[in-house]
Short mmCIF file of C-alpha atoms in Angstrom, two decimals:
data_model
loop_
_atom_site.label_atom_id
_atom_site.label_comp_id
_atom_site.label_asym_id
_atom_site.label_seq_id
_atom_site.Cartn_x
_atom_site.Cartn_y
_atom_site.Cartn_z
CA UNK A 57 0.00 0.00 0.00
CA UNK A 58 1.25 3.49 -0.84
CA UNK A 59 2.77 5.23 2.18
CA UNK A 60 0.19 8.05 2.39
CA UNK A 61 -2.74 5.61 2.09
CA UNK A 62 -1.52 3.83 5.22
CA UNK A 63 -2.90 6.80 7.19
CA UNK A 64 -6.38 5.70 6.08
CA UNK A 65 -5.66 1.97 6.58
CA UNK A 66 -8.56 0.33 8.48
CA UNK A 67 -6.21 -2.33 9.89
CA UNK A 68 -4.03 0.32 11.55
CA UNK A 69 -7.13 2.20 12.73
CA UNK A 70 -8.37 -1.03 14.31
CA UNK A 71 -5.10 -1.54 16.20
CA UNK A 72 -5.29 1.98 17.60
CA UNK A 73 -8.94 1.53 18.55
CA UNK A 74 -8.02 -1.66 20.40
CA UNK A 75 -5.30 0.25 22.23
CA UNK A 76 -7.77 2.99 23.17
CA UNK A 77 -10.32 0.50 24.49
CA UNK A 78 -7.59 -1.02 26.65
CA UNK A 79 -6.60 2.39 27.99
CA UNK A 80 -10.20 3.31 28.83
CA UNK A 81 -10.90 -0.01 30.49
CA UNK A 82 -11.58 0.37 34.19
CA UNK A 83 -12.02 4.15 34.14
CA UNK A 84 -15.44 5.07 35.50
CA UNK A 85 -15.83 8.32 33.57
CA UNK A 86 -15.28 9.06 29.90
CA UNK A 87 -12.42 11.55 29.47
CA UNK A 88 -13.52 14.83 27.85
CA UNK A 89 -11.34 15.73 24.86
CA UNK A 90 -11.67 18.89 22.82
CA UNK A 91 -10.80 19.00 19.14
CA UNK A 92 -9.66 22.59 18.74
CA UNK A 93 -9.65 22.66 14.93
CA UNK A 94 -12.78 22.90 12.78
CA UNK A 95 -11.35 20.47 10.25
CA UNK A 96 -10.97 17.87 13.02
CA UNK A 97 -14.63 18.50 13.92
CA UNK A 98 -15.68 17.68 10.36
CA UNK A 99 -13.19 14.81 9.88
CA UNK A 100 -14.23 13.08 13.14
CA UNK A 101 -17.87 13.21 12.01
CA UNK A 102 -17.27 12.32 8.36
CA UNK A 103 -15.10 9.28 9.13
CA UNK A 104 -17.64 8.02 11.68
CA UNK A 105 -14.98 8.14 14.41
CA UNK A 106 -17.08 10.47 16.58
CA UNK A 107 -19.73 7.78 16.88
CA UNK A 108 -17.29 4.87 17.21
CA UNK A 109 -15.45 6.69 20.01
CA UNK A 110 -18.51 7.94 21.89
CA UNK A 111 -18.72 4.98 24.33
CA UNK A 112 -15.16 5.74 25.47
CA UNK A 113 -14.72 9.48 25.04
CA UNK A 114 -16.71 12.69 25.37
CA UNK A 115 -15.55 14.63 22.29
CA UNK A 116 -16.23 18.38 22.30
CA UNK A 117 -15.67 20.87 19.51
CA UNK A 118 -13.62 23.98 20.16
CA UNK A 119 -13.00 27.50 18.88
CA UNK A 120 -11.08 26.48 15.73
CA UNK A 121 -13.60 27.50 13.07
CA UNK A 122 -12.58 30.98 11.86
CA UNK A 123 -16.03 32.06 10.72
CA UNK A 124 -17.68 30.75 13.91
CA UNK A 125 -15.45 32.69 16.30
CA UNK A 126 -15.87 35.97 14.40
CA UNK A 127 -17.75 38.26 16.78
CA UNK A 128 -21.08 39.83 15.80
CA UNK A 129 -19.55 43.29 16.13
CA UNK A 130 -16.89 42.35 13.56
CA UNK A 131 -19.56 41.01 11.20
CA UNK A 132 -21.32 44.38 11.51
CA UNK A 133 -17.99 46.08 10.84
CA UNK A 134 -17.65 44.09 7.59
CA UNK A 135 -21.13 45.27 6.58
CA UNK A 136 -20.08 48.83 7.35
CA UNK A 137 -17.07 48.41 5.04
CA UNK A 138 -19.29 47.01 2.28
CA UNK A 139 -21.51 50.09 2.49
CA UNK A 140 -18.67 52.54 1.85
CA UNK A 141 -18.83 54.20 -1.57
CA UNK A 142 -16.15 53.12 -4.06
CA UNK A 143 -15.34 49.99 -2.08
CA UNK A 144 -15.18 46.43 -3.37
CA UNK A 145 -15.20 43.93 -0.52
CA UNK A 146 -13.15 40.78 -1.12
CA UNK A 147 -14.10 37.85 1.09
CA UNK A 148 -13.75 34.11 1.57
CA UNK A 149 -16.95 32.25 0.68
CA UNK A 150 -17.76 31.02 4.18
CA UNK A 151 -18.21 34.59 5.40
CA UNK A 152 -20.91 35.48 2.84
CA UNK A 153 -23.83 33.88 4.64
CA UNK A 154 -23.12 34.79 8.27
CA UNK A 155 -25.99 36.93 9.57
CA UNK A 156 -25.16 40.20 11.35
CA UNK A 157 -27.43 43.06 12.47
CA UNK A 158 -27.71 44.24 8.87
CA UNK A 159 -28.25 40.83 7.32
CA UNK A 160 -25.53 38.90 5.52
CA UNK A 161 -22.89 40.09 3.05
CA UNK A 162 -24.91 38.24 0.44
CA UNK A 163 -27.98 40.36 1.35
CA UNK A 164 -25.89 43.51 1.00
CA UNK A 165 -24.62 42.30 -2.36
CA UNK A 166 -28.20 41.75 -3.53
CA UNK A 167 -28.94 45.32 -2.41
CA UNK A 168 -26.12 46.65 -4.58
CA UNK A 169 -22.95 46.44 -2.47
CA UNK A 170 -19.90 45.20 -4.38
CA UNK A 171 -18.87 41.95 -2.73
CA UNK A 172 -16.40 39.65 -4.48
CA UNK A 173 -15.53 36.06 -3.53
CA UNK A 174 -11.78 35.31 -3.42
CA UNK A 175 -9.73 32.23 -2.56
CA UNK A 176 -6.77 34.07 -1.08
CA UNK A 177 -5.66 37.56 -0.10
CA UNK A 178 -3.43 37.62 -3.17
CA UNK A 179 -6.55 37.25 -5.37
CA UNK A 180 -7.84 40.39 -3.65
CA UNK A 181 -4.58 42.16 -4.50
CA UNK A 182 -5.08 41.13 -8.15
CA UNK A 183 -8.62 42.52 -7.96
CA UNK A 184 -7.19 45.86 -6.77
CA UNK A 185 -4.81 45.89 -9.72
CA UNK A 186 -7.70 45.27 -12.13
CA UNK A 187 -9.89 47.99 -10.57
CA UNK A 188 -7.57 50.97 -10.07
CA UNK A 189 -10.43 53.43 -9.52
CA UNK A 190 -11.95 51.45 -6.66
CA UNK A 191 -10.67 50.49 -3.24
CA UNK A 192 -10.51 46.76 -2.63
CA UNK A 193 -10.84 45.75 1.03
CA UNK A 194 -9.85 42.20 1.93
CA UNK A 195 -11.83 40.82 4.88
CA UNK A 196 -8.94 39.10 6.65
CA UNK A 197 -10.40 36.23 8.64
CA UNK A 198 -8.59 33.06 9.71
CA UNK A 199 -5.85 31.69 11.92
CA UNK A 200 -2.08 31.22 11.61
CA UNK A 201 -2.65 29.07 8.51
CA UNK A 202 -4.36 31.85 6.54
CA UNK A 203 -2.61 34.92 7.96
CA UNK A 204 0.84 34.35 6.32
CA UNK A 205 -0.68 34.73 2.84
CA UNK A 206 -2.46 37.89 3.98
CA UNK A 207 0.94 39.13 5.21
CA UNK A 208 2.40 38.33 1.80
CA UNK A 209 -0.40 40.28 0.06
CA UNK A 210 0.19 43.39 2.19
CA UNK A 211 3.96 43.21 1.64
CA UNK A 212 3.47 42.88 -2.11
CA UNK A 213 1.00 45.78 -2.17
CA UNK A 214 3.64 47.90 -0.42
CA UNK A 215 6.54 46.81 -2.62
CA UNK A 216 4.53 47.22 -5.83
CA UNK A 217 2.95 50.51 -4.72
CA UNK A 218 -0.65 49.30 -5.00
CA UNK A 219 -2.45 51.89 -2.89
CA UNK A 220 -6.08 50.90 -3.57
CA UNK A 221 -5.71 47.66 -1.59
CA UNK A 222 -6.68 47.59 2.09
CA UNK A 223 -6.82 44.85 4.71
CA UNK A 224 -9.43 44.58 7.45
CA UNK A 225 -7.36 42.29 9.63
CA UNK A 226 -9.52 40.20 11.93
CA UNK A 227 -6.98 37.35 11.96
CA UNK A 228 -6.76 35.38 15.16
CA UNK A 229 -4.09 33.29 16.82
CA UNK A 230 -4.79 30.07 18.68
CA UNK A 231 -2.50 29.80 21.76
CA UNK A 232 -3.99 32.56 23.93
CA UNK A 233 -7.51 31.51 22.97
CA UNK A 234 -6.69 28.07 24.42
CA UNK A 235 -5.48 29.75 27.59
CA UNK A 236 -8.80 31.64 27.91
CA UNK A 237 -10.77 28.53 27.08
CA UNK A 238 -9.06 26.36 29.69
CA UNK A 239 -9.67 29.04 32.31
CA UNK A 240 -13.37 28.92 31.42
CA UNK A 241 -14.04 25.21 30.90
CA UNK A 242 -12.54 23.09 33.64
CA UNK A 243 -14.12 19.89 32.29
CA UNK A 244 -11.58 19.47 29.50
CA UNK A 245 -9.16 16.61 30.23
CA UNK A 246 -7.10 16.91 27.04
CA UNK A 247 -6.71 18.99 23.88
CA UNK A 248 -6.44 17.67 20.31
CA UNK A 249 -4.27 20.43 18.83
CA UNK A 250 -4.73 21.65 15.22
CA UNK A 251 -2.39 20.11 12.63
CA UNK A 252 -1.85 22.92 10.19
CA UNK A 253 -1.78 25.83 12.63
CA UNK A 254 0.96 23.80 14.31
CA UNK A 255 2.73 23.32 10.96
CA UNK A 256 3.13 27.12 10.98
CA UNK A 257 3.82 27.91 14.66
CA UNK A 258 5.53 24.68 15.78
CA UNK A 259 5.40 23.09 19.23
CA UNK A 260 6.80 25.82 21.48
CA UNK A 261 3.75 28.16 21.70
CA UNK A 262 1.72 25.37 23.33
CA UNK A 263 4.14 24.60 26.16
CA UNK A 264 2.25 26.84 28.58
CA UNK A 265 -0.86 24.63 28.33
CA UNK A 266 0.64 21.73 30.23
CA UNK A 267 2.59 23.98 32.60
CA UNK A 268 -0.23 26.36 33.52
CA UNK A 269 -3.36 24.26 33.32
CA UNK A 270 -2.09 20.72 33.83
CA UNK A 271 -4.02 19.60 30.74
CA UNK A 272 -2.15 17.39 28.22
CA UNK A 273 -2.33 18.23 24.54
CA UNK A 274 -1.34 16.42 21.34
CA UNK A 275 -0.70 17.91 17.88
CA UNK A 276 -2.76 15.74 15.56
CA UNK A 277 -3.19 15.18 11.79
CA UNK A 278 -6.39 14.79 9.80
CA UNK A 279 -6.54 11.23 8.44
CA UNK A 280 -8.40 8.58 10.45
CA UNK A 281 -5.15 6.92 11.59
CA UNK A 282 -3.66 10.32 12.51
CA UNK A 283 -6.68 11.24 14.60
CA UNK A 284 -6.75 7.90 16.38
CA UNK A 285 -3.01 8.07 17.06
CA UNK A 286 -3.35 11.60 18.51
CA UNK A 287 -6.28 10.49 20.67
CA UNK A 288 -4.48 7.37 21.92
CA UNK A 289 -1.42 9.43 22.87
CA UNK A 290 -3.65 11.97 24.59
CA UNK A 291 -5.62 9.41 26.60
CA UNK A 292 -2.36 7.72 27.57
CA UNK A 293 -1.13 11.05 29.02
CA UNK A 294 -4.46 11.61 30.80
CA UNK A 295 -4.46 8.12 32.34
CA UNK A 296 -0.84 8.53 33.44
CA UNK A 297 -1.57 12.00 34.86
CA UNK A 298 1.21 13.49 32.73
CA UNK A 299 0.38 16.99 31.47
CA UNK A 300 2.66 17.19 28.43
CA UNK A 301 2.48 18.51 24.89
CA UNK A 302 3.22 15.81 22.29
CA UNK A 303 3.48 15.90 18.52
CA UNK A 304 1.69 13.00 16.80
CA UNK A 305 1.92 14.66 13.36
CA UNK A 306 5.68 14.68 12.93
CA UNK A 307 5.71 14.16 9.19
CA UNK A 308 4.15 17.63 8.80
CA UNK A 309 4.82 19.58 12.01
CA UNK A 310 8.46 20.32 12.80
CA UNK A 311 9.30 21.58 16.31
CA UNK A 312 9.85 25.17 15.13
CA UNK A 313 7.03 25.19 12.56
CA UNK A 314 7.43 26.98 9.22
CA UNK A 315 10.14 29.65 9.69
CA UNK A 316 9.25 31.53 6.47
CA UNK A 317 5.57 31.80 7.43
CA UNK A 318 6.44 32.80 10.99
CA UNK A 319 8.76 35.53 9.71
CA UNK A 320 5.96 36.89 7.48
CA UNK A 321 3.58 37.04 10.44
CA UNK A 322 6.15 38.89 12.53
CA UNK A 323 6.97 41.40 9.79
CA UNK A 324 3.44 42.30 8.70
CA UNK A 325 1.44 42.01 11.91
CA UNK A 326 1.52 42.92 15.58
CA UNK A 327 -0.39 41.08 18.30
CA UNK A 328 -3.53 42.80 19.61
CA UNK A 329 -6.54 41.87 21.73
CA UNK A 330 -9.28 40.25 19.65
CA UNK A 331 -12.96 39.57 20.25
CA UNK A 332 -13.93 35.93 20.01
CA UNK A 333 -17.54 34.80 19.88
CA UNK A 334 -18.28 33.03 23.15
CA UNK A 335 -14.92 33.85 24.71
CA UNK A 336 -14.99 37.66 24.68
CA UNK A 337 -11.92 39.84 24.30
CA UNK A 338 -8.66 37.90 24.68
CA UNK A 339 -5.31 39.73 24.97
CA UNK A 340 -2.72 39.05 22.25
CA UNK A 341 -5.00 36.74 20.30
CA UNK A 342 -5.47 38.85 17.17
CA UNK A 343 -3.24 40.27 14.45
CA UNK A 344 -3.37 43.93 13.39
CA UNK A 345 -1.13 45.33 10.66
CA UNK A 346 2.31 46.35 11.90
CA UNK A 347 3.38 50.00 11.81
CA UNK A 348 5.22 49.91 8.43
CA UNK A 349 1.96 48.75 6.78
CA UNK A 350 -0.44 51.06 8.66
CA UNK A 351 -1.46 52.71 5.36
CA UNK A 352 -3.07 49.40 4.34
CA UNK A 353 -5.20 49.16 7.49
CA UNK A 354 -8.83 49.43 6.34
CA UNK A 355 -10.06 50.73 9.70
CA UNK A 356 -7.65 53.66 9.63
CA UNK A 357 -7.85 54.38 5.91
CA UNK A 358 -11.67 54.40 5.82
CA UNK A 359 -11.96 56.18 9.17
CA UNK A 360 -14.18 53.44 10.61
CA UNK A 361 -14.57 52.50 14.24
CA UNK A 362 -15.17 49.06 15.59
CA UNK A 363 -18.79 48.85 16.81
CA UNK A 364 -19.49 47.92 20.43
CA UNK A 365 -19.68 44.23 21.22
CA UNK A 366 -23.30 43.10 21.20
CA UNK A 367 -25.18 40.40 23.06
CA UNK A 368 -25.51 37.13 21.12
CA UNK A 369 -28.40 36.61 18.73
CA UNK A 370 -31.51 35.52 20.52
CA UNK A 371 -31.51 31.82 21.28
CA UNK A 372 -28.26 31.09 19.39
CA UNK A 373 -25.88 29.15 21.66
CA UNK A 374 -22.95 29.07 19.24
CA UNK A 375 -20.76 30.70 21.91
CA UNK A 376 -21.35 27.80 24.31
CA UNK A 377 -20.75 25.25 21.55
CA UNK A 378 -17.39 26.92 20.79
CA UNK A 379 -16.34 26.57 24.43
CA UNK A 380 -17.30 22.91 24.49
CA UNK A 381 -19.93 23.58 27.16
CA UNK A 382 -22.83 22.11 25.18
CA UNK A 383 -23.29 19.79 22.21
CA UNK A 384 -25.06 21.34 19.19
CA UNK A 385 -28.21 19.28 19.78
CA UNK A 386 -28.59 20.88 23.23
CA UNK A 387 -29.39 24.21 21.57
CA UNK A 388 -33.15 24.77 21.19
CA UNK A 389 -32.74 26.10 17.67
CA UNK A 390 -30.64 23.19 16.36
CA UNK A 391 -32.25 21.42 13.37
CA UNK A 392 -35.47 23.37 13.99
CA UNK A 393 -35.17 27.14 13.45
CA UNK A 394 -31.49 26.73 12.55
CA UNK A 395 -30.36 24.52 9.66
CA UNK A 396 -27.59 24.87 7.04
CA UNK A 397 -30.25 26.16 4.60
CA UNK A 398 -31.42 28.87 6.95
CA UNK A 399 -28.73 29.29 9.61
CA UNK A 400 -29.25 31.49 12.67
CA UNK A 401 -25.65 31.44 13.86
CA UNK A 402 -22.20 30.98 12.34
CA UNK A 403 -21.65 27.49 13.80
CA UNK A 404 -24.37 26.36 11.37
CA UNK A 405 -23.18 28.55 8.46
CA UNK A 406 -19.59 27.45 8.15
CA UNK A 407 -18.85 24.04 6.66
CA UNK A 408 -16.36 23.71 9.54
CA UNK A 409 -18.86 24.67 12.22
CA UNK A 410 -19.74 22.09 14.87
CA UNK A 411 -23.49 22.60 14.33
CA UNK A 412 -23.21 22.13 10.55
CA UNK A 413 -21.07 18.99 11.02
CA UNK A 414 -23.48 17.49 13.55
CA UNK A 415 -26.46 18.34 11.33
CA UNK A 416 -24.88 16.96 8.14
CA UNK A 417 -23.54 13.73 9.62
CA UNK A 418 -26.37 12.95 12.04
CA UNK A 419 -27.16 14.19 15.53
CA UNK A 420 -24.50 11.99 17.07
CA UNK A 421 -22.26 12.22 14.05
CA UNK B 153 -12.02 27.53 2.26
CA UNK B 154 -10.28 27.21 5.61
CA UNK B 155 -10.45 23.44 5.66
CA UNK B 156 -7.17 21.63 6.19
CA UNK B 157 -6.51 19.01 3.53
CA UNK B 158 -4.65 16.03 4.93
CA UNK B 159 -3.54 14.51 1.60
CA UNK B 160 0.00 15.38 0.46
CA UNK B 161 0.58 16.79 -3.02
CA UNK B 162 3.71 15.90 -5.05
CA UNK B 163 5.69 18.74 -6.59
CA UNK B 164 5.94 17.99 -10.34
CA UNK B 165 7.28 21.28 -11.72
CA UNK B 166 8.67 24.45 -10.18
CA UNK B 167 8.69 27.93 -11.66
CA UNK B 168 9.67 30.70 -9.25
CA UNK B 169 7.25 30.56 -6.33
CA UNK B 170 4.64 28.68 -8.37
CA UNK B 171 4.49 24.92 -8.64
CA UNK B 172 2.47 22.30 -10.46
CA UNK B 173 1.51 19.52 -8.07
CA UNK B 174 -0.29 16.23 -8.44
CA UNK B 175 -2.92 15.66 -5.81
CA UNK B 176 -5.06 12.51 -5.78
CA UNK B 177 -4.65 12.01 -9.51
CA UNK B 178 -5.28 15.62 -10.59
CA UNK B 179 -2.77 18.33 -11.40
CA UNK B 180 -3.08 21.82 -10.04
CA UNK B 181 -1.11 25.02 -9.59
CA UNK B 182 -0.16 26.10 -6.09
CA UNK B 183 2.12 28.71 -4.57
CA UNK B 184 5.29 27.64 -2.77
CA UNK B 185 6.00 31.15 -1.43
CA UNK B 186 5.74 29.80 2.14
CA UNK B 187 8.01 26.79 1.49
CA UNK B 188 10.89 28.34 -0.49
CA UNK B 189 13.29 25.36 -0.16
CA UNK B 190 10.94 22.86 -1.78
CA UNK B 191 12.24 20.58 -4.61
CA UNK B 192 10.63 18.63 -7.44
CA UNK B 193 9.55 15.26 -6.05
CA UNK B 194 8.89 16.62 -2.54
CA UNK B 195 5.47 16.18 -0.97
CA UNK B 196 3.72 19.24 0.46
CA UNK B 197 0.49 19.95 2.30
CA UNK B 198 -1.65 22.53 0.54
CA UNK B 199 -3.86 24.99 2.41
CA UNK B 200 -6.07 27.36 0.34
CA UNK B 201 -3.74 27.24 -2.67
CA UNK B 202 -0.48 27.47 -0.68
CA UNK B 203 1.97 24.79 0.32
CA UNK B 204 2.21 25.28 4.11
CA UNK B 205 4.53 22.38 4.99
CA UNK B 206 6.87 19.90 3.36
CA UNK B 207 5.88 16.36 4.35
CA UNK B 208 8.73 14.25 5.70
CA UNK B 209 8.52 10.74 4.28
CA UNK B 210 10.92 9.23 6.81
CA UNK B 211 8.79 10.51 9.71
CA UNK B 212 5.71 9.09 8.01
CA UNK B 213 7.35 5.65 7.80
CA UNK B 214 8.43 5.86 11.44
CA UNK B 215 4.88 6.67 12.56
CA UNK B 216 3.45 3.72 10.62
CA UNK B 217 6.16 1.43 12.04
CA UNK B 218 5.38 2.61 15.57
CA UNK B 219 1.68 1.82 15.18
CA UNK B 220 2.39 -1.58 13.64
CA UNK B 221 4.84 -2.62 16.30
CA UNK B 222 3.74 -0.98 19.51
CA UNK B 223 -0.03 -0.66 19.39
CA UNK B 224 -3.05 -2.89 19.60
CA UNK B 225 -1.29 -5.59 21.58
CA UNK B 226 -3.49 -5.14 24.64
CA UNK B 227 -6.25 -7.67 25.14
CA UNK B 228 -9.59 -6.89 23.60
CA UNK B 229 -12.18 -5.59 26.02
#
């Protein structure tokens, strides 16, 4: 069998499952694990692992879906940007259907706002080049995986003198959000750490987790065998009472991450407090443009102010889902007033959202 | 859009910071601006059109070996 296919090999998955059953034998309570990354949320449901593992483990989804953790006030800010004359808003597709106080970006587009779907921040830069009389504003959403390309786009705009390109940087960084989360949810016994965020930042930024909170954490890949291996390693640490950070995705994540991407983040951005849905404002968990690129900051250039944080939409419990406090089905709106076709909150909008994953793959899926 | 793809892509051709990769039988263009040291024949993980990491084949083999040799030997429950 080809090397990469071995990470989907049912025989290896079975061995790991056997190991896990052995580890869980005799423990009276199911350990509570949180998968931090939205892709893990989807992959655990899609592969059926969530259901297979449910007798042994309580798996909770975390704050690793970029659209889901975007605060309502920031969604309103995006709408405000879209309403500016002469502005073309460039956005990732997932953001289009998230409802804010003024409806969705798609609603605004229908009402005449210029909203353009892009696949990366560099596509938005290209859009600015093609529309020299307009101002293109990239809605910068995402974590350490997405932010380096946004950094690249801003650097290129500066070096090529493209002045009609702006960035609304709402990028977020994972480590301090985990710190806030662990302070809030004491039920979490172990963290399944995101694979690709880790490929960028490496192992070091997570060290505090074990030291401060005593909760073990394992960097984990996305294939079925990867996920089972990460979970086995994590449960082994929990059972042994050893709060450590391990890397079970070594073929992709090197201890110091991706040095080129890290350098880009450091050059183009500076850490700031960011608002997270469900978690509130967290210090040093967001990325604003660094001083040399201040001219590309959409907030400053358009003279906009961030609106006040608002209470969550009535009945939507996305914030509690993102903290792992409830399962999607515990929300009164789930699968009734709120479905992927007519979503009330972002956890149902995004393909990576816990509510959308649970809806699509079955209530327990 | 933000989803992390777990399947490695093989670098087939390189031209500056652009590369042609083969990924599950299809060919596509990606940027290697974040992995500047990449070579033809290397495997990379692609995130939203960008190679974000070079995949280490030796580590992959080690992981598989570890699972084969060290796991699943406990008695079935």
